[in-house]
XYZ file of C-alpha atoms in Angstrom:
677
model
C -21.513 -39.174 -51.581
C -24.562 -38.320 -53.632
C -27.436 -36.185 -52.498
C -29.676 -39.218 -52.281
C -27.240 -40.922 -49.915
C -27.042 -37.861 -47.705
C -30.802 -37.662 -47.571
C -31.042 -41.311 -46.597
C -28.547 -40.837 -43.750
C -30.421 -37.791 -42.521
C -33.670 -39.723 -42.453
C -32.010 -42.552 -40.523
C -30.652 -40.053 -37.998
C -34.049 -38.476 -37.581
C -35.683 -41.833 -37.026
C -33.016 -42.896 -34.520
C -33.276 -39.579 -32.652
C -37.014 -39.865 -32.469
C -36.645 -43.388 -31.163
C -34.345 -42.180 -28.336
C -36.862 -39.576 -27.178
C -39.744 -41.981 -27.415
C -37.815 -44.608 -25.431
C -37.030 -42.213 -22.495
C -38.544 -43.748 -19.335
C -39.223 -40.354 -17.638
C -36.975 -41.137 -14.668
C -35.529 -37.627 -14.558
C -38.979 -36.063 -14.342
C -40.066 -38.406 -11.558
C -36.888 -37.766 -9.577
C -37.413 -34.031 -9.948
C -40.990 -34.361 -8.662
C -39.743 -36.426 -5.694
C -37.128 -33.830 -4.783
C -39.709 -31.066 -5.054
C -42.044 -32.982 -2.729
C -39.259 -33.617 -0.178
C -38.326 -29.926 -0.178
C -41.954 -28.833 0.126
C -42.707 -31.178 3.039
C -39.517 -29.990 4.786
C -41.006 -26.491 4.665
C -44.489 -27.825 5.571
C -45.792 -26.077 2.466
C -46.926 -28.227 -0.469
C -48.972 -25.504 -2.147
C -46.756 -25.656 -5.228
C -46.869 -29.457 -5.553
C -49.155 -30.930 -8.212
C -51.272 -33.785 -6.808
C -53.337 -36.410 -8.557
C -56.998 -35.917 -7.829
C -56.475 -33.406 -5.001
C -56.273 -29.669 -5.040
C -52.825 -28.407 -4.001
C -54.316 -25.807 -1.663
C -56.492 -28.413 0.070
C -53.522 -30.742 0.411
C -51.457 -27.928 1.889
C -54.116 -27.081 4.472
C -54.451 -30.756 5.431
C -50.686 -31.158 5.822
C -50.497 -28.088 8.067
C -53.390 -29.398 10.156
C -51.779 -32.838 10.474
C -48.513 -31.406 11.846
C -49.950 -28.428 13.755
C -49.515 -30.290 17.025
C -45.727 -30.433 16.540
C -45.314 -26.706 15.868
C -42.747 -25.101 15.710
C -40.789 -28.245 14.781
C -40.065 -28.850 11.091
C -38.877 -32.093 9.498
C -35.779 -32.521 7.385
C -36.894 -34.673 4.430
C -34.723 -36.242 1.724
C -35.834 -38.374 -1.206
C -34.154 -41.717 -1.833
C -33.680 -44.120 -4.773
C -36.617 -44.037 -7.197
C -38.363 -47.200 -8.422
C -40.047 -46.806 -11.817
C -42.768 -48.965 -13.339
C -44.133 -47.588 -16.590
C -46.100 -44.453 -15.677
C -45.810 -45.029 -11.919
C -42.921 -44.276 -9.579
C -42.217 -44.921 -5.898
C -39.651 -42.956 -3.879
C -38.634 -43.412 -0.224
C -38.755 -40.216 1.866
C -36.388 -40.140 4.832
C -37.637 -37.915 7.669
C -35.755 -36.487 10.644
C -37.439 -34.398 13.344
C -35.787 -32.735 16.362
C -37.950 -33.769 19.321
C -36.560 -32.368 22.564
C -32.910 -33.373 22.639
C -33.444 -36.434 20.404
C -34.116 -37.218 16.735
C -37.236 -38.923 15.448
C -36.333 -40.667 12.192
C -38.523 -42.711 9.877
C -39.024 -43.560 6.200
C -42.235 -43.412 4.175
C -42.901 -44.038 0.474
C -44.320 -41.461 -1.909
C -46.093 -42.504 -5.091
C -46.159 -40.565 -8.361
C -48.208 -41.019 -11.540
C -47.407 -39.649 -14.956
C -50.091 -37.527 -16.561
C -49.094 -36.423 -20.025
C -45.612 -35.023 -19.656
C -45.982 -34.303 -15.900
C -45.489 -36.441 -12.809
C -48.217 -35.926 -10.195
C -47.884 -36.785 -6.509
C -50.438 -39.240 -5.165
C -51.903 -37.751 -1.978
C -51.696 -40.146 0.976
C -51.310 -39.171 4.671
C -49.070 -42.231 5.078
C -46.543 -40.394 2.904
C -46.177 -37.960 5.821
C -46.112 -40.442 8.716
C -46.099 -44.258 8.486
C -49.632 -45.739 8.592
C -51.244 -42.339 9.104
C -54.858 -42.594 7.947
C -57.224 -40.005 6.561
C -58.712 -37.951 9.374
C -55.796 -38.551 11.722
C -53.594 -35.827 13.178
C -50.172 -35.881 14.795
C -49.743 -34.271 18.213
C -47.268 -34.190 21.053
C -47.633 -34.598 24.792
C -44.961 -33.302 27.138
C -44.363 -34.751 30.590
C -42.177 -32.502 32.722
C -40.258 -33.849 35.721
C -40.598 -32.282 39.119
C -37.790 -29.863 39.873
C -35.071 -31.453 41.979
C -34.394 -30.277 45.523
C -31.512 -28.188 46.770
C -30.115 -29.994 49.785
C -28.188 -28.743 52.782
C -25.723 -30.413 55.122
C -26.662 -34.028 55.817
C -29.041 -34.112 52.848
C -31.669 -31.936 54.555
C -33.947 -30.369 51.897
C -33.486 -26.607 51.737
C -35.560 -26.028 48.629
C -38.271 -28.604 48.015
C -41.875 -28.674 46.835
C -44.082 -27.090 49.484
C -47.874 -26.597 49.393
C -49.175 -23.224 48.235
C -52.492 -21.763 47.149
C -52.993 -19.615 44.078
C -55.552 -16.993 45.025
C -57.446 -15.250 42.241
C -60.687 -14.584 40.412
C -62.121 -17.541 38.502
C -64.213 -15.673 35.947
C -66.590 -18.540 35.022
C -67.757 -18.656 38.672
C -68.563 -14.931 38.895
C -72.196 -15.485 37.973
C -73.748 -12.075 37.695
C -71.215 -10.393 39.992
C -69.240 -7.380 38.819
C -65.682 -8.552 37.931
C -64.188 -5.163 38.795
C -65.806 -5.159 42.236
C -64.615 -8.700 43.021
C -61.108 -7.893 41.776
C -60.904 -4.820 43.999
C -62.102 -6.685 47.082
C -59.707 -9.583 46.536
C -56.748 -7.275 45.850
C -57.362 -5.452 49.125
C -57.719 -8.727 51.006
C -54.398 -10.159 49.782
C -52.478 -6.871 49.638
C -51.885 -6.317 45.914
C -52.516 -3.194 43.851
C -56.295 -3.065 43.192
C -55.981 -0.960 40.028
C -53.375 -3.177 38.396
C -55.156 -6.385 39.362
C -58.485 -5.006 38.178
C -56.946 -4.341 34.768
C -55.643 -7.921 34.595
C -59.084 -9.315 35.370
C -60.771 -7.032 32.848
C -58.289 -7.929 30.098
C -58.584 -11.703 30.564
C -61.032 -13.962 28.755
C -64.360 -15.134 30.192
C -62.966 -18.602 31.035
C -59.782 -17.368 32.739
C -58.550 -17.840 36.260
C -56.644 -14.631 37.041
C -54.156 -15.184 39.869
C -53.665 -12.309 42.304
C -51.095 -13.876 44.626
C -49.542 -17.200 45.587
C -49.472 -17.909 49.319
C -47.636 -20.583 51.267
C -50.154 -22.954 52.763
C -48.172 -23.216 55.983
C -48.862 -20.258 58.233
C -51.143 -18.347 55.886
C -53.467 -15.944 57.643
C -55.877 -15.313 54.754
C -58.468 -18.081 55.049
C -60.552 -19.903 52.467
C -63.638 -18.487 54.163
C -62.451 -14.916 53.625
C -61.684 -15.656 49.998
C -65.008 -17.440 49.511
C -66.967 -14.373 50.615
C -65.888 -12.584 47.420
C -67.869 -13.655 44.319
C -65.642 -15.501 41.855
C -62.657 -15.658 44.200
C -60.942 -19.024 44.664
C -57.893 -20.540 46.317
C -56.460 -23.321 44.148
C -54.031 -25.731 45.771
C -50.620 -26.195 44.187
C -47.007 -26.779 45.168
C -43.807 -24.904 44.344
C -40.086 -25.456 44.998
C -39.522 -23.196 47.983
C -37.041 -22.616 50.783
C -38.237 -22.985 54.399
C -39.323 -19.341 54.413
C -39.392 -16.396 52.032
C -36.046 -14.893 53.074
C -34.027 -18.063 53.760
C -30.709 -17.721 51.858
C -32.702 -16.059 49.095
C -29.794 -14.165 47.511
C -27.636 -17.285 47.518
C -30.224 -19.871 46.490
C -32.247 -17.743 44.075
C -35.858 -18.595 43.280
C -37.745 -20.945 40.969
C -40.986 -20.066 39.229
C -42.799 -20.389 35.916
C -40.613 -19.137 33.080
C -41.540 -15.725 31.704
C -41.533 -14.755 28.036
C -38.046 -13.244 28.193
C -36.536 -16.355 29.787
C -38.217 -18.585 27.219
C -36.915 -16.443 24.365
C -33.349 -16.482 25.723
C -33.338 -20.247 26.342
C -32.836 -21.259 22.696
C -35.638 -23.774 22.926
C -34.693 -25.220 26.315
C -37.753 -23.644 27.981
C -41.391 -23.480 26.978
C -44.494 -21.912 28.447
C -45.384 -23.538 31.767
C -41.832 -24.691 32.580
C -40.350 -23.922 35.981
C -36.948 -22.269 35.841
C -34.494 -20.642 38.217
C -33.808 -16.948 38.638
C -30.656 -15.819 40.415
C -28.285 -17.710 42.674
C -27.894 -21.479 42.577
C -31.358 -21.948 41.079
C -30.254 -20.155 37.918
C -26.672 -21.371 37.902
C -27.714 -25.028 38.100
C -31.078 -24.687 36.381
C -30.528 -27.462 33.834
C -29.314 -29.896 36.506
C -32.279 -29.179 38.759
C -34.841 -29.047 35.954
C -33.963 -32.295 34.209
C -35.542 -32.801 30.794
C -39.050 -33.447 29.569
C -40.373 -36.730 28.326
C -42.121 -36.123 25.002
C -44.573 -38.383 23.205
C -45.478 -37.963 19.536
C -48.972 -39.341 19.005
C -51.334 -40.062 16.124
C -55.078 -40.052 16.565
C -58.359 -39.315 14.849
C -59.394 -35.682 14.892
C -62.678 -34.429 16.294
C -63.365 -37.111 18.890
C -65.480 -36.048 21.832
C -64.218 -36.587 25.372
C -66.655 -39.455 25.780
C -65.427 -41.078 22.559
C -61.809 -40.676 23.643
C -62.500 -42.315 26.993
C -64.204 -45.254 25.274
C -61.108 -46.007 23.185
C -57.799 -47.543 24.271
C -55.284 -44.801 25.047
C -58.013 -42.303 24.123
C -57.741 -43.356 20.503
C -54.121 -42.334 20.148
C -51.075 -44.420 19.335
C -47.502 -43.537 20.197
C -45.273 -42.877 17.200
C -42.155 -41.793 19.102
C -41.163 -40.871 22.628
C -38.228 -39.519 24.613
C -37.765 -40.645 28.186
C -38.274 -38.189 31.008
C -35.007 -37.312 32.791
C -35.453 -36.372 36.420
C -33.380 -33.452 37.688
C -30.429 -34.135 39.973
C -30.672 -32.689 43.502
C -28.016 -30.077 44.202
C -26.079 -30.952 47.345
C -24.695 -28.079 49.397
C -22.892 -27.697 52.693
C -25.305 -25.119 54.139
C -26.388 -25.902 57.693
C -30.067 -24.886 57.854
C -29.913 -24.079 61.574
C -26.790 -21.900 61.299
C -28.106 -20.214 58.150
C -31.373 -19.340 59.880
C -29.491 -18.199 62.979
C -27.311 -15.886 60.890
C -30.392 -14.398 59.247
C -32.105 -13.955 62.596
C -29.056 -12.143 63.993
C -29.008 -9.781 61.000
C -32.771 -9.314 61.020
C -32.748 -5.810 62.524
C -29.591 -4.479 60.863
C -30.491 -1.539 58.620
C -27.553 -1.288 56.183
C -26.303 -4.040 53.902
C -24.784 -6.777 56.052
C -23.594 -10.351 56.062
C -22.573 -13.277 58.239
C -20.516 -16.110 56.764
C -19.612 -19.194 58.784
C -17.482 -22.063 57.552
C -15.742 -25.159 58.881
C -11.969 -24.629 58.528
C -11.123 -28.336 58.554
C -13.137 -29.041 55.394
C -13.846 -25.612 53.939
C -17.586 -26.297 54.114
C -19.618 -23.087 53.997
C -22.217 -23.529 56.744
C -23.961 -20.153 56.518
C -23.845 -17.305 54.017
C -26.485 -14.816 55.085
C -27.076 -11.376 53.617
C -29.172 -9.080 55.792
C -32.408 -7.319 54.829
C -30.488 -4.114 54.116
C -28.760 -5.864 51.218
C -32.070 -5.677 49.333
C -31.646 -9.074 47.679
C -27.956 -8.647 46.807
C -25.642 -11.492 47.814
C -23.429 -9.354 50.046
C -22.051 -12.445 51.797
C -20.590 -14.038 48.684
C -20.251 -11.277 46.109
C -19.638 -8.071 48.061
C -16.407 -6.203 47.369
C -15.375 -4.062 50.320
C -12.275 -2.570 51.901
C -11.556 -4.904 54.838
C -9.881 -2.378 57.137
C -7.944 -3.745 60.063
C -8.928 -7.402 59.676
C -6.334 -7.245 56.888
C -3.646 -6.842 59.559
C -3.712 -10.633 59.686
C -2.123 -10.509 56.215
C 0.334 -7.782 57.286
C 1.380 -9.846 60.275
C 2.019 -12.945 58.176
C 4.220 -10.905 55.840
C 6.071 -9.490 58.858
C 6.625 -12.999 60.273
C 8.184 -13.931 56.960
C 10.582 -11.022 57.408
C 11.755 -12.464 60.721
C 9.362 -10.944 63.243
C 7.371 -12.743 65.950
C 4.365 -11.743 68.054
C 6.863 -10.603 70.737
C 8.883 -8.371 68.378
C 8.770 -4.656 69.187
C 7.108 -2.166 66.853
C 6.627 1.604 67.078
C 3.015 2.815 67.495
C 2.859 6.631 67.328
C -0.417 8.536 67.709
C -0.200 9.771 64.104
C 1.934 9.114 61.064
C 2.388 11.187 57.893
C 3.142 9.509 54.547
C 3.702 11.735 51.494
C 1.646 14.486 53.051
C -1.236 12.260 54.171
C -1.760 11.840 57.893
C -2.857 8.481 59.257
C -4.090 7.987 62.799
C -5.481 5.323 65.068
C -9.166 4.798 65.711
C -10.954 6.988 68.244
C -10.458 5.718 71.774
C -7.145 3.980 71.055
C -5.530 3.358 74.512
C -2.552 5.621 75.287
C -0.934 2.742 77.183
C -0.439 0.909 73.895
C 1.352 3.785 72.136
C 5.108 3.935 71.669
C 7.244 0.813 71.610
C 4.909 -2.182 71.960
C 4.935 -5.824 70.968
C 3.472 -6.795 67.616
C 0.915 -8.801 69.594
C -0.189 -5.675 71.482
C -0.300 -3.585 68.298
C -2.466 -6.284 66.703
C -4.720 -6.681 69.742
C -5.499 -2.942 69.884
C -5.254 -2.519 66.090
C -2.567 0.156 65.917
C -2.779 1.603 62.399
C 0.462 3.534 62.633
C 2.509 0.511 63.730
C 1.444 -1.467 60.685
C 1.879 1.490 58.318
C 5.366 1.902 59.784
C 6.143 -1.560 58.426
C 5.531 -0.405 54.847
C 9.252 0.007 54.123
C 10.044 -3.592 55.075
C 6.850 -5.220 53.778
C 6.412 -4.723 50.047
C 3.082 -4.694 48.252
C 4.101 -7.916 46.528
C 4.686 -9.516 49.939
C 1.197 -8.428 51.008
C -0.304 -10.022 47.928
C 1.647 -13.235 48.558
C 0.619 -13.345 52.230
C -3.028 -12.818 51.293
C -3.008 -15.747 48.878
C -1.238 -17.791 51.560
C -4.352 -17.329 53.691
C -6.671 -18.511 50.915
C -7.935 -15.144 49.643
C -7.488 -13.349 46.301
C -7.235 -16.789 44.676
C -9.509 -18.866 42.500
C -11.943 -21.156 44.292
C -12.682 -24.090 41.992
C -14.145 -26.183 44.818
C -16.757 -23.585 45.788
C -19.218 -24.281 42.992
C -20.965 -20.924 43.310
C -20.516 -17.337 42.248
C -18.269 -15.521 44.688
C -15.646 -12.823 45.149
C -12.629 -14.188 46.999
C -10.791 -10.890 47.346
C -8.328 -8.730 45.482
C -4.918 -7.526 46.657
C -2.867 -5.628 44.054
C 0.751 -6.719 43.740
C 1.960 -3.194 42.992
C 1.321 -0.051 45.044
C 3.501 2.815 46.233
C 3.396 5.739 48.630
C 0.098 6.452 50.305
C -1.631 3.643 48.409
C 0.821 1.094 49.774
C 0.439 2.643 53.236
C -3.349 2.394 52.929
C -3.013 -1.265 51.897
C -1.282 -1.943 55.222
C -4.546 -1.108 57.000
C -6.806 -2.898 54.523
C -7.807 0.053 52.398
C -6.456 1.485 49.143
C -7.399 -1.036 46.470
C -7.542 -4.018 48.828
C -10.961 -5.683 48.674
C -12.529 -8.665 50.419
C -15.962 -10.210 50.607
C -17.408 -11.519 53.868
C -16.783 -15.022 52.490
C -13.125 -14.156 51.854
C -12.819 -12.762 55.385
C -14.149 -16.022 56.828
C -11.723 -17.992 54.626
C -8.838 -15.842 55.902
C -9.760 -16.499 59.536
C -10.420 -20.174 58.810
C -6.951 -20.598 57.316
C -5.507 -19.510 60.661
C -7.597 -22.105 62.486
C -6.707 -24.845 60.009
C -3.019 -24.038 59.771
C -3.249 -24.168 55.976
C -5.216 -22.297 53.290
C -8.923 -23.084 53.406
C -10.491 -24.057 50.070
C -14.101 -23.017 50.537
C -16.759 -25.443 49.324
C -20.478 -24.850 49.022
C -21.765 -27.106 46.217
C -20.798 -30.756 46.570
C -21.958 -32.096 43.192
C -21.610 -29.269 40.655
C -21.012 -31.613 37.723
C -23.771 -34.164 38.203
C -26.729 -34.247 35.873
C -26.682 -31.663 33.112
C -25.450 -28.629 35.001
C -25.595 -25.346 33.152
C -23.658 -22.906 35.339
C -24.300 -19.739 33.406
C -26.115 -17.511 35.837
C -25.907 -13.809 35.326
C -23.618 -12.365 37.955
C -22.434 -15.766 39.065
C -19.228 -17.608 38.332
C -19.830 -21.358 38.370
C -16.336 -22.163 39.588
C -16.312 -19.531 42.316
C -13.634 -17.437 40.644
C -12.197 -14.624 42.641
C -13.559 -11.562 40.913
C -17.200 -12.284 40.319
C -19.796 -9.799 41.447
C -19.832 -6.107 42.154
C -20.315 -4.203 45.338
C -22.693 -1.289 45.767
C -20.115 0.274 48.044
C -17.190 2.521 47.126
C -14.315 1.572 49.414
C -11.853 4.251 50.451
C -8.093 4.403 50.281
C -7.053 5.762 53.619
C -7.880 6.120 57.290
C -7.949 9.891 57.376
C -9.522 10.749 54.041
C -11.800 8.931 51.613
C -11.017 8.213 48.011
C -14.016 8.287 45.675
C -12.571 6.103 42.918
C -14.153 2.684 42.714
C -11.320 0.145 42.464
C -11.346 -2.501 39.778
C -10.346 -5.944 40.962
C -7.586 -7.681 39.003
C -7.819 -11.360 38.195
C -7.103 -13.671 41.141
C -4.125 -15.953 41.446
C -4.708 -19.603 40.580
C -3.525 -20.649 44.043
C -1.104 -19.630 46.779
C 2.532 -20.034 45.795
C 3.526 -20.176 49.464
C 0.705 -21.562 51.657
C 0.583 -20.474 55.292
C 2.377 -22.978 57.527
C 1.141 -24.452 60.778
C 3.783 -22.453 62.696
C 2.794 -19.177 61.005
C -0.887 -19.885 61.654
C -0.148 -20.651 65.329
C 1.529 -17.248 65.707
C -1.473 -15.533 64.088
C -3.849 -17.504 66.331
C -1.835 -16.340 69.338
C -2.373 -12.697 68.330
C -6.078 -13.239 67.491
C -6.542 -14.671 70.975
C -4.881 -11.558 72.399
C -7.576 -9.433 70.718
C -10.031 -11.164 73.084
C -7.881 -11.458 76.219
C -6.257 -8.003 76.202
C -7.569 -6.115 73.151
C -10.882 -4.512 72.291
C -12.868 -7.727 71.686
C -12.923 -8.705 75.349
C -16.689 -9.129 75.112
C -16.041 -12.458 73.334
C -14.298 -13.922 76.388
C -17.654 -15.041 77.785
C -18.599 -17.110 74.713
C -18.940 -20.682 76.015
C -16.866 -23.520 74.644
C -13.405 -23.317 73.151
C -11.424 -20.058 73.355
C -12.300 -17.451 70.735
C -9.700 -15.657 68.622
C -10.773 -12.569 66.702
C -9.823 -9.468 64.739
C -11.890 -6.345 64.243
C -11.777 -3.960 61.324
C -13.117 -0.550 60.352
C -12.729 0.834 56.824
C -13.725 4.259 55.577
C -15.660 4.722 52.346
C -17.444 7.467 50.476
C -16.729 11.193 50.740
C -18.836 12.289 53.700
C -17.303 14.235 56.561
C -16.724 12.369 58.748
C -16.573 9.408 56.348
C -18.856 6.423 56.653
C -17.266 3.154 57.675
C -17.563 -0.563 57.050
C -17.643 -2.545 60.278
C -15.920 -5.949 60.275
C -15.077 -8.684 62.735
C -13.739 -12.180 62.125
C -13.390 -14.957 64.659
C -12.339 -18.559 65.079
C -14.075 -20.781 67.615
C -12.981 -24.409 67.496
C -13.712 -25.729 64.008
C -15.744 -22.673 63.118
C -14.653 -19.481 61.378
C -17.048 -16.569 61.150
C -17.023 -13.163 59.469
C -19.548 -10.432 60.278
C -19.887 -7.330 58.104
C -22.051 -4.196 58.218
C -21.640 -1.831 55.285
C -22.378 1.462 57.042
C -21.670 0.379 60.561
C -19.346 2.546 62.636
C -16.629 0.559 64.420
C -16.144 -3.155 63.928
C -15.901 -3.853 67.638
C -19.035 -1.957 68.632
C -21.279 -2.747 65.653
C -20.315 -6.134 64.249
C -18.886 -7.451 67.517
C -22.209 -7.874 69.353
C -23.692 -9.599 66.272
C -20.784 -12.038 66.273
C -21.134 -12.708 69.987
C -24.847 -13.459 69.589
C -24.154 -15.793 66.684
C -21.364 -17.723 68.436
C -23.287 -17.975 71.696
C -26.494 -19.211 70.090
C -24.620 -21.521 67.714
C -23.440 -23.454 70.744
């Protein structure tokens, strides 16, 4: 080919190449601009986007202002299929916002114009939200449901909204009065720290209402007149979800109040400022079920309207773009009997140490009362306490002995003292000499002969003790309970003095007052009692994740402030760790075994050291007392226990530092049973 031919071909190629460039429709550039816009809007930052006829910075500020009312929400935005017409392009933008628990999805259309070799975005608020006009902003309105009630037996409200007054200084009404002087006077009137409250008032803005205290309306002694005498002081009416009184089942139920900053931060978006949430107990465990979920409206409206202008317009000049429906909370149904719960608290009202009374109905397992006394200092001793049970555990020993062929009439040896591997065990002070020597198992049980039961250690293995305990409904899981609880722990392996100590409910054997009531109730029922407190734990949107609470009532939840001991004559300072509970009893107590145990529990009242219960009206009472040493004092401190069955009622009474079960817990039990009717 000649040079002229080559030159001709080169010129043709150049012309063709130039034609290809000139014929490009610019689609790639427009698509790139659309993707950039979608990414920028997703970040709510369009400062890097080039707009036609609008400064990028001004557009960015306007976008932020438009969506400020949805903060901190951000949209996910994706660009769709581009439509090109000469130097104009249109692209759908698909938006998705997370609003509460739902998604708000919509599509808008963005327009682009080519300017030279660049594609510019046409500014239009309707690109951000359909039909959004200049001067309009997007906002949200949240409508929170009232918190659902916690109900007791028969559907009686235990926790429900009750009237209160928020007492504080309303700074705009101070006039010329000294804020510090008013704060001091009000603090002294309502009983809060004047210095701390004065600082709160001083640090708040001029339009603030600074609450000092919230008082129940019912029974309040501080009057509106007294409050009104202090310049700037006000009592603002409100209502809060409250129990019948401040102490009613407080450790068990927990409390509900406005969420604090820490709770909001830990909620992963479930809580916001102003929400009511639960702290402790059932209120925290079932917070989501009780709280329900907000109804949220996303609104569009013109900015800068005065209140008068808003009122003159339909819906205050706002239109609804999207909304989620409000979901009312689901009331939590429990088995608590308000009268028996209050009675139990009244009985414990003057007990100094940590204490508890638990009452349940053996036939159904319903927990009727679970009271922790004032000495528990807010801890749920009744449900979560872990304590050496002492001689009430002889109910377990006796069941194991029955299974080895003994009966209540079988003879056992009850010496005054007994030495095991160098450790001396003895009976409690005042043990009757007439019940020493060869006595029936019934008599040894009625008078609580430690040595007789320790003597059985060679024929009753630790594994048999563990099995007998689970047969009576303790040291097992409690899936029907629906609340955090400790159902007891009985190790399956123990030797020597530890096994001997287990025979009298010490060593590493642990029960809670609830577990003790379950144990007694299983005797009355003639089968293991499955305790139940919450009747509808799975309704609504339950979130059983309370700190220190196991939603299914598993056996090892909670920790006791006490350090149980491992012997009757000397205290062991090691705090035992509770192993995991059994799923259920492999060998449930039988009706015949329970009848034999009931026979011996009745003997505790008719011939043993709980004779004071013989005068309780109604059906005959069967009981068992228990005393367990703990700590390393000389003489050691003791836990005082007593359990009883009275018709279809099983009760456990516990006092942490209480002397003897019969003399300390016994009178409390008698008062409870007598007044319970």
